[in-house]
CSV table of C-alpha atoms and ligand atoms in Angstrom, one decimal:
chain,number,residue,atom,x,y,z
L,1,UNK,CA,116.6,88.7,82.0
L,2,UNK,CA,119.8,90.2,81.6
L,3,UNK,CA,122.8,89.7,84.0
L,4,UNK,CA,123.1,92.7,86.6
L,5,UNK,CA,125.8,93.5,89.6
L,6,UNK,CA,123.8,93.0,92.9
L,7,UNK,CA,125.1,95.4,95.8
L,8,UNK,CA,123.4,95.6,98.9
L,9,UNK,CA,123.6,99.4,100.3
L,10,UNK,CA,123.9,99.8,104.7
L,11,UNK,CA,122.2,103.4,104.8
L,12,UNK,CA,119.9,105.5,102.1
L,13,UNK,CA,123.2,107.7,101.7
L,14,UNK,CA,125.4,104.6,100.9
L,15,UNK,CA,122.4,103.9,98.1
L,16,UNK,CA,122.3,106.8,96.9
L,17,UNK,CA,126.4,106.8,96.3
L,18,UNK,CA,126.5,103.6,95.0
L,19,UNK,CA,123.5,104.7,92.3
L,20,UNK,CA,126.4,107.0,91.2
L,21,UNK,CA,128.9,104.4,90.9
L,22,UNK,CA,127.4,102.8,87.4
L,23,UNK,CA,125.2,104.0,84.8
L,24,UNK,CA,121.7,102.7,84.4
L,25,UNK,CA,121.4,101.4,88.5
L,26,UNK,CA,118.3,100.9,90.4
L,27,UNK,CA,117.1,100.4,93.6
L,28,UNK,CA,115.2,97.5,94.7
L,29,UNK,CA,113.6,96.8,97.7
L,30,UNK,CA,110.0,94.5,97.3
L,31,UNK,CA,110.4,94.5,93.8
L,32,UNK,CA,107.1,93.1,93.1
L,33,UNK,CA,106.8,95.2,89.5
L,34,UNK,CA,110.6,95.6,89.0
L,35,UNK,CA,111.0,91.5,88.9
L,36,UNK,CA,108.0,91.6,85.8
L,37,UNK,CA,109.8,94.2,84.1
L,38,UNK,CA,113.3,92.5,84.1
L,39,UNK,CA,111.8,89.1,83.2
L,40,UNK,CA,110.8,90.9,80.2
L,41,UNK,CA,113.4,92.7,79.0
L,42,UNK,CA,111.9,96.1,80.0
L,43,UNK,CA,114.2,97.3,82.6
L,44,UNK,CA,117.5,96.2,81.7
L,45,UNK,CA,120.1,97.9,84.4
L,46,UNK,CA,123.7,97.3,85.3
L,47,UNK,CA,123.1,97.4,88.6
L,48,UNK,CA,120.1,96.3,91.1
L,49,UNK,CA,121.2,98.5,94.6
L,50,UNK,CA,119.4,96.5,97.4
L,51,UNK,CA,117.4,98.8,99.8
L,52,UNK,CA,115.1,96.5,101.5
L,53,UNK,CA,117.3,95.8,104.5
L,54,UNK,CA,117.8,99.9,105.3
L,55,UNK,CA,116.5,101.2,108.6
L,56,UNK,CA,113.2,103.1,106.4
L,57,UNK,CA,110.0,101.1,107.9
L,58,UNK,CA,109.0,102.9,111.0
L,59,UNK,CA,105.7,104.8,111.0
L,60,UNK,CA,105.2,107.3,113.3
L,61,UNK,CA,103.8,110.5,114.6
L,62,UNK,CA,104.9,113.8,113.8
L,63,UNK,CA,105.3,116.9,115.6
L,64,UNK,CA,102.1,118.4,114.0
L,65,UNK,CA,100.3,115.3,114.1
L,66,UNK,CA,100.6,113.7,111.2
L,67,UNK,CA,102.4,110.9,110.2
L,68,UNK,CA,105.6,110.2,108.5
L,69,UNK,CA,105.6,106.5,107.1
L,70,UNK,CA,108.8,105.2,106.1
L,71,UNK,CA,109.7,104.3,102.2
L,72,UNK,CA,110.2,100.5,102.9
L,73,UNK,CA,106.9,100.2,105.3
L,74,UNK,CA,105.2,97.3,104.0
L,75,UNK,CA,101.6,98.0,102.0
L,76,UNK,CA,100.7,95.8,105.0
L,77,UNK,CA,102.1,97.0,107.8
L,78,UNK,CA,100.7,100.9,106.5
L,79,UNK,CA,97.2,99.3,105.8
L,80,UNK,CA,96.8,97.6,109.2
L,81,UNK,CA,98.2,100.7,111.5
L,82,UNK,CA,95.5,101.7,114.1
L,83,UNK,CA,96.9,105.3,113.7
L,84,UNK,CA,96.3,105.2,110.0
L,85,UNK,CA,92.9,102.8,110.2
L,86,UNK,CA,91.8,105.0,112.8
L,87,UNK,CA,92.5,108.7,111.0
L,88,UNK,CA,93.0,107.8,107.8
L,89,UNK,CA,91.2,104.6,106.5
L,90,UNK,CA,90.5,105.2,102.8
L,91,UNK,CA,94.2,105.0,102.7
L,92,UNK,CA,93.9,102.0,104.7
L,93,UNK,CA,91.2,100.9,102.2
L,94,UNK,CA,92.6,102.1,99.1
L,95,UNK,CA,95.7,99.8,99.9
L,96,UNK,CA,94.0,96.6,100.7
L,97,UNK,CA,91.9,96.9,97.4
L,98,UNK,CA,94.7,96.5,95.6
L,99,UNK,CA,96.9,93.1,94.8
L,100,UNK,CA,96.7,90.7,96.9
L,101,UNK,CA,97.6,89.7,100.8
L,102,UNK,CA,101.0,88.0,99.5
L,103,UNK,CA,101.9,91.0,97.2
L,104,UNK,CA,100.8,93.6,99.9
L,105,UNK,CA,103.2,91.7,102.5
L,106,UNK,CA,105.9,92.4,100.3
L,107,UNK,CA,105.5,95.6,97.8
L,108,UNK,CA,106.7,98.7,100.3
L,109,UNK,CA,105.4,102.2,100.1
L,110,UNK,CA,108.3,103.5,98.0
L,111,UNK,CA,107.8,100.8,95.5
L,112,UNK,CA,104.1,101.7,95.3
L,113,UNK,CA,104.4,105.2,94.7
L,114,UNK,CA,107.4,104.2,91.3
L,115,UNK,CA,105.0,100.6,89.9
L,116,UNK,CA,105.0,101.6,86.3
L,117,UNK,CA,101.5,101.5,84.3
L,118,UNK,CA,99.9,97.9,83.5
L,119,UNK,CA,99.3,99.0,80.2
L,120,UNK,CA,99.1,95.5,78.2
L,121,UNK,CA,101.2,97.2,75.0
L,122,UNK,CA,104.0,98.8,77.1
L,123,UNK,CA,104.7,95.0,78.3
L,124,UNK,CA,103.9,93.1,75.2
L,125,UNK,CA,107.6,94.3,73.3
L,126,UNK,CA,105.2,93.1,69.8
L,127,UNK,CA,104.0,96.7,70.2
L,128,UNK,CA,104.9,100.1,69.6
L,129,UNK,CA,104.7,101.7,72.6
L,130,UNK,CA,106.3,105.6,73.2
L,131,UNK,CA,106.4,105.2,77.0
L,132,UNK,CA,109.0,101.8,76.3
L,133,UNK,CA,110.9,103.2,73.5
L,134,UNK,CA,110.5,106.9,73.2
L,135,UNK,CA,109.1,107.7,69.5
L,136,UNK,CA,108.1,104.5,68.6
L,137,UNK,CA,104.5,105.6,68.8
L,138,UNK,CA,101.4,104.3,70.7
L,139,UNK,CA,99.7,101.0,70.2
L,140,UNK,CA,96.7,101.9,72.7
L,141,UNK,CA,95.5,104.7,69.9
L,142,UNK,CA,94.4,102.5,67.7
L,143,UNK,CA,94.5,99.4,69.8
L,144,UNK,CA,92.1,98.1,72.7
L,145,UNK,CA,92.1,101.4,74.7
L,146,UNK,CA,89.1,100.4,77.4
L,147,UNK,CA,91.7,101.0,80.4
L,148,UNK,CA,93.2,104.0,79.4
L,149,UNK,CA,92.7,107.5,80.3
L,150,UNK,CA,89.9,110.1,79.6
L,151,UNK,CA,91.9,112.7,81.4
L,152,UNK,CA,95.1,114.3,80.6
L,153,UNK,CA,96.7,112.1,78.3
L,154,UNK,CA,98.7,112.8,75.0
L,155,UNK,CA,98.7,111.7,71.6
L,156,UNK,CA,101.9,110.0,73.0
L,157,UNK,CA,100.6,108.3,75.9
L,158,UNK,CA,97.5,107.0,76.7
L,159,UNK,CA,98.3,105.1,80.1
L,160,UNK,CA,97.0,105.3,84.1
L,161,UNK,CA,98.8,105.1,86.9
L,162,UNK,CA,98.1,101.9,88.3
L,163,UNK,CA,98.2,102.6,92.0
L,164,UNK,CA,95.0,103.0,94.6
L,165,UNK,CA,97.5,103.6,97.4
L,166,UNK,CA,98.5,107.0,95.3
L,167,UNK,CA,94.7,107.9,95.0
L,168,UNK,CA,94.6,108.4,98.2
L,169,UNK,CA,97.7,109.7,99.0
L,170,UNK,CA,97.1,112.3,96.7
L,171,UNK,CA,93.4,113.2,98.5
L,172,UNK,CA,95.9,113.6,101.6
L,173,UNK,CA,98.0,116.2,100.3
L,174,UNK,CA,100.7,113.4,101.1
L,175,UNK,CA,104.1,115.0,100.7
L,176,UNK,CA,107.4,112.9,99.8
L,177,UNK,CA,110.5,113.2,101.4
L,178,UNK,CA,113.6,112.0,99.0
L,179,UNK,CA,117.2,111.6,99.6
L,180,UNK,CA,119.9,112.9,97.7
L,181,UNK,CA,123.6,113.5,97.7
L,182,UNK,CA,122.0,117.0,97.4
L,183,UNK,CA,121.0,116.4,100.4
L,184,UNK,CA,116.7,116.2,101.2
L,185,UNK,CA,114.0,117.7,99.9
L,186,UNK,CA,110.3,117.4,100.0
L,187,UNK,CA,107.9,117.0,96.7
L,188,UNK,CA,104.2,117.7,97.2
L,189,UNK,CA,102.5,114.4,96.2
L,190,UNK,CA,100.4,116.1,93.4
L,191,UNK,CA,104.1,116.9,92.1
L,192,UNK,CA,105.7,114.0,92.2
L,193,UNK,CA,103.8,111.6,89.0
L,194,UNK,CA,103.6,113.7,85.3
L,195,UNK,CA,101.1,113.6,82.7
L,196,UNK,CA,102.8,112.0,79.4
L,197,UNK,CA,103.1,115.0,77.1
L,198,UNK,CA,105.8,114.6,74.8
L,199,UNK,CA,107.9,112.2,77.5
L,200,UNK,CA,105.6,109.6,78.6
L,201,UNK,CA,108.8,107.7,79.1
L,202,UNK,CA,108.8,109.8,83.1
L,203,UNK,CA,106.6,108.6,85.3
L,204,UNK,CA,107.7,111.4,87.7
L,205,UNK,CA,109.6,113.8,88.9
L,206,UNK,CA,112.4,112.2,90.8
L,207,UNK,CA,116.1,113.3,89.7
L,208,UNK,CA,118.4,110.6,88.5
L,209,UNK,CA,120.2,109.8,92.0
L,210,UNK,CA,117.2,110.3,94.5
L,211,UNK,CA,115.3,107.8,96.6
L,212,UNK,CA,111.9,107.9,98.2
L,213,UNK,CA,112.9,107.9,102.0
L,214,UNK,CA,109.6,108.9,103.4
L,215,UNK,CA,105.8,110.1,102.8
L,216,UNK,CA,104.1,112.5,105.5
L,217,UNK,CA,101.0,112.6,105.8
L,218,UNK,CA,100.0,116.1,107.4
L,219,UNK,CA,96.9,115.9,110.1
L,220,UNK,CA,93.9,116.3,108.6
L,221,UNK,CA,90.7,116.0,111.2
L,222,UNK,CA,87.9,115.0,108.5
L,223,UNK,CA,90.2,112.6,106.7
L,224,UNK,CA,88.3,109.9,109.1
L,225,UNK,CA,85.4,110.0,107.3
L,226,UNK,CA,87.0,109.7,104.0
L,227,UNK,CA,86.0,107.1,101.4
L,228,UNK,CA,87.8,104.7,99.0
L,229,UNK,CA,85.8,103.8,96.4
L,230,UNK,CA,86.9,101.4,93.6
L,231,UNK,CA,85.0,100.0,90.7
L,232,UNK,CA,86.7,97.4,88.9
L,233,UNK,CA,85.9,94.1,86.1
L,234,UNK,CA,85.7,91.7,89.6
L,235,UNK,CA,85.8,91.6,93.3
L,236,UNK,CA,89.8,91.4,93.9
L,237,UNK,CA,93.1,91.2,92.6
L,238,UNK,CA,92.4,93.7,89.5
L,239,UNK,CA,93.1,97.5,88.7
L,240,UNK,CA,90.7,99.9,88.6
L,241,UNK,CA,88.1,100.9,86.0
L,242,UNK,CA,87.7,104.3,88.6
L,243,UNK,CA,88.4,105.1,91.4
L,244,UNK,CA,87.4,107.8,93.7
L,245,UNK,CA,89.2,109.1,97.2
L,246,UNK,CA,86.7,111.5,99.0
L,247,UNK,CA,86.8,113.3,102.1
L,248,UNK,CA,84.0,115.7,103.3
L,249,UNK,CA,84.2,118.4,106.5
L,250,UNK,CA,80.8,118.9,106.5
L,251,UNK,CA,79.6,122.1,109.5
L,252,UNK,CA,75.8,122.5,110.0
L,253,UNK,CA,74.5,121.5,106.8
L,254,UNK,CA,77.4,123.1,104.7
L,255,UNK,CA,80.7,121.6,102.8
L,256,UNK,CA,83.7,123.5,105.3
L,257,UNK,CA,86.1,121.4,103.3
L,258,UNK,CA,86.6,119.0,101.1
L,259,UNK,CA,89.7,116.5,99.0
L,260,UNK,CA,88.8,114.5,95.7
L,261,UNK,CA,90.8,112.3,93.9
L,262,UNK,CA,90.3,110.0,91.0
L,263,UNK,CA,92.3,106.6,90.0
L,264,UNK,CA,92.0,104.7,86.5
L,265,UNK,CA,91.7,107.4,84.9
L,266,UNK,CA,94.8,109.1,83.8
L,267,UNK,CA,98.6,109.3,83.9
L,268,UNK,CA,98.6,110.2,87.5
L,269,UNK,CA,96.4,110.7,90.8
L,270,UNK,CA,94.1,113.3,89.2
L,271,UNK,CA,92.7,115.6,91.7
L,272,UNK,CA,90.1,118.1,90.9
L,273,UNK,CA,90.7,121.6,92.2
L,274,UNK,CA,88.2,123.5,90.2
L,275,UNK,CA,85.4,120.5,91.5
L,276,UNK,CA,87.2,120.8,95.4
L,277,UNK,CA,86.8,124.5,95.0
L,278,UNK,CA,83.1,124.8,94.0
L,279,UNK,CA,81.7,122.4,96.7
L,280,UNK,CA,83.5,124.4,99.2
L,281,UNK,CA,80.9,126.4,100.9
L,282,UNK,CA,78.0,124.9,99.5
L,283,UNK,CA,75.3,123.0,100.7
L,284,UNK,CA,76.2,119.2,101.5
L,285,UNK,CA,73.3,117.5,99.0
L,286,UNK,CA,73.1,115.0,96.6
L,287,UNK,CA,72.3,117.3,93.9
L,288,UNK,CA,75.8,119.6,95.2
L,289,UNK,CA,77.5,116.1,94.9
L,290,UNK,CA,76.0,116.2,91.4
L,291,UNK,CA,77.4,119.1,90.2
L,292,UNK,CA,81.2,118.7,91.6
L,293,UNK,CA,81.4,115.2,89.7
L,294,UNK,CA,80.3,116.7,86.6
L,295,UNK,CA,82.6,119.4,87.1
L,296,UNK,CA,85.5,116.5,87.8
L,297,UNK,CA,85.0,115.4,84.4
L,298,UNK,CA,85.0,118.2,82.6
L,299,UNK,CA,86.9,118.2,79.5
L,300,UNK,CA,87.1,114.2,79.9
L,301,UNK,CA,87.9,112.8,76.2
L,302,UNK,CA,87.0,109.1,76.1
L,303,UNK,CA,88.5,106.8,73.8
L,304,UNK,CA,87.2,104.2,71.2
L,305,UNK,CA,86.5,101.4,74.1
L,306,UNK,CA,86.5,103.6,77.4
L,307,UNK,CA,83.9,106.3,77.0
L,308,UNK,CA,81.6,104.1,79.7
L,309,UNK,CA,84.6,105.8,82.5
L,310,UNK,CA,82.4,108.9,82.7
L,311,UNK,CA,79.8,108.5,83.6
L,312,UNK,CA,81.2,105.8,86.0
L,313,UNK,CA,83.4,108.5,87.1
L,314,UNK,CA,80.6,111.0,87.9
L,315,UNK,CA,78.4,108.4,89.7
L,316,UNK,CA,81.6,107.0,91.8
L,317,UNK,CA,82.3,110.6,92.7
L,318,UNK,CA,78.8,111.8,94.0
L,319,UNK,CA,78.3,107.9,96.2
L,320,UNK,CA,81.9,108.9,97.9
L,321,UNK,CA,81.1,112.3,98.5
L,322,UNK,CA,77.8,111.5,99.9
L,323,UNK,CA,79.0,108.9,102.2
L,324,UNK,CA,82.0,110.8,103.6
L,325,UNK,CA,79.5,113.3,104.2
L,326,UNK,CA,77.2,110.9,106.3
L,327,UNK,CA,80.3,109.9,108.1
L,328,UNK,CA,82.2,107.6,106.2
L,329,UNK,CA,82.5,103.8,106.5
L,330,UNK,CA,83.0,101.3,103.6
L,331,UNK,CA,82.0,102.5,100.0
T,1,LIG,FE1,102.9,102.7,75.6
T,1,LIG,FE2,101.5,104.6,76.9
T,1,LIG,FE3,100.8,103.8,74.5
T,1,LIG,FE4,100.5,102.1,76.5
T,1,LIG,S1,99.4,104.0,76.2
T,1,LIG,S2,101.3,101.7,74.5
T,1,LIG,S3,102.2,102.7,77.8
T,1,LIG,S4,102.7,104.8,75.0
């Protein structure tokens, strides 16, 4: 690890001053992925800007009925929210899929939404890896590519987001509220991760200068029977193969409504509008279910070692469907 100045900032506009102040700062707060990547030489900045002591933790209702969960809210403290269990569990069950009890007591929501991909080559500095040293070329294209993507990747970039938090929020139409000296401004969560075209080195969206104060999730009746499903090499404490967020209005015997979102397999949340917008209207059957996960993968490209995420895909996507549509409950 390299040396670093350590400030600790009093407010999110005092952070976001300081980030000014030297070239190459970031902001810390649980740090849980930022530690790995210093200890390896990934991240090297002049200076860590403590946030994890700024007033950013509340959850609470909004004015529309929502809710707005603070940046530094624990991946606890969201998970185990009655508001949130109660109106919004497959984010409550996407979170506690992921890591483990310890990690979750400490990794925040801001933190979540900015871990950087667990492709093994970007940590392994052996490799060539674009997304570590832009240009260098991609050791996944010819390496052992059975976690990658089969959706929207590049010839530069083969990576997944690693997050199951982020499938979710993305299957909530979450928005994110960042902090600028610009002042604030909101970034529809589909917005907010890239694919990798040519700059794989950008995981998102955010300007140099802005911090994640907030995401709001808008009020969203049928969300409480939405479904978190995750398929993965064993029970706990690894990152998805697939994953699947699902949420299904059904009225009568009809889909009124309906959010899909898939993890493991690409760059970013990947929701499906062209599937969303077919099942729309539709009758709610298995064989409807059918059709809208083969429509989700359409124009999937497998890899050498990961063409089995297909089909995994489609069947993940047609069991979530078909359970929010009963009613929810655990995948
Ligand atoms: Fe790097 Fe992306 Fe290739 Fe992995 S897939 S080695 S992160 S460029």
């Amino acid at each position: 690890m390299k040396n670093f100045a350590y400030v600790r900032a009093t407010s999110a506009e005092d952070a976001v001053k300081r980030s000014q102040t030297a070239e190459n700062s970031q902001f810390i707060a649980g740090g849980t992925n930022l530690v790995d990547r210093l200890k390896v030489f990934l991240d090297e900045p002049a200076q860590l800007i403590d946030i994890s002591r700024l007033d950013l933790k509340q959850i609470e209702v909004t004015a529309e009925g929502g809710i707005r969960i603070g940046a530094l809210a624990s991946n606890t403290a969201v998970a185990d929210h009655p508001q949130i269990r109660r109106d919004y569990p497959l984010l409550s069950r996407a979170i506690l899929s992921g890591a483990s009890q310890q990690i979750r007591n400490v990794a925040t929501v801001g933190g979540n939404l900015l871990q950087r991909t667990r492709c093994p080559y970007y940590y392994d500095t052996v490799f060539t890896c674009n997304k570590r040293q832009p240009g260098d070329g991609c050791a996944a294209l010819d390496g052992i590519n059975r976690m990658h993507a089969i959706l929207g990747a590049s010839d530069a970039c083969l990576a997944v987001h690693p997050s199951d938090m982020c499938v979710a929020l993305a299957a909530l139409d979450a928005v994110v509220e960042v902090v600028s000296n610009a002042g604030r401004r909101q970034i529809p969560f589909s917005d907010f991760h890239r694919l990798p075209g040519e700059a794989p080195e950008r995981d998102t969206n955010l300007e140099t200068g802005e911090l994640i104060a907030a995401v709001i999730l808008p009020p969203m009746p049928f969300a409480k029977t939405g479904v978190y499903l995750k398929l993965r090499d064993r029970a706990s404490y690894s990152f998805a193969l697939v994953s699947v967020a699902a949420a299904v209005d059904v009225a009568g015997d009809r889909i009124r409504d309906v959010r899909l979102a898939l993890g493991g397999v690409a760059h970013k949340p990947w929701r499906s509008p062209l599937s969303e917008a077919f099942l729309k209207g539709k009758p709610a059957t298995v064989k409807t279910f059918q059709q809208g996960a083969e429509m989700a993968l359409e124009g999937a490209k497998p890899l050498t070692h990961n063409g089995f995420k297909v089909n995994m895909a489609k069947r993940a996507i047609k069991r979530a469907l078909t359970i929010s549509a009963a009613g929810g409950g655990l995948a």
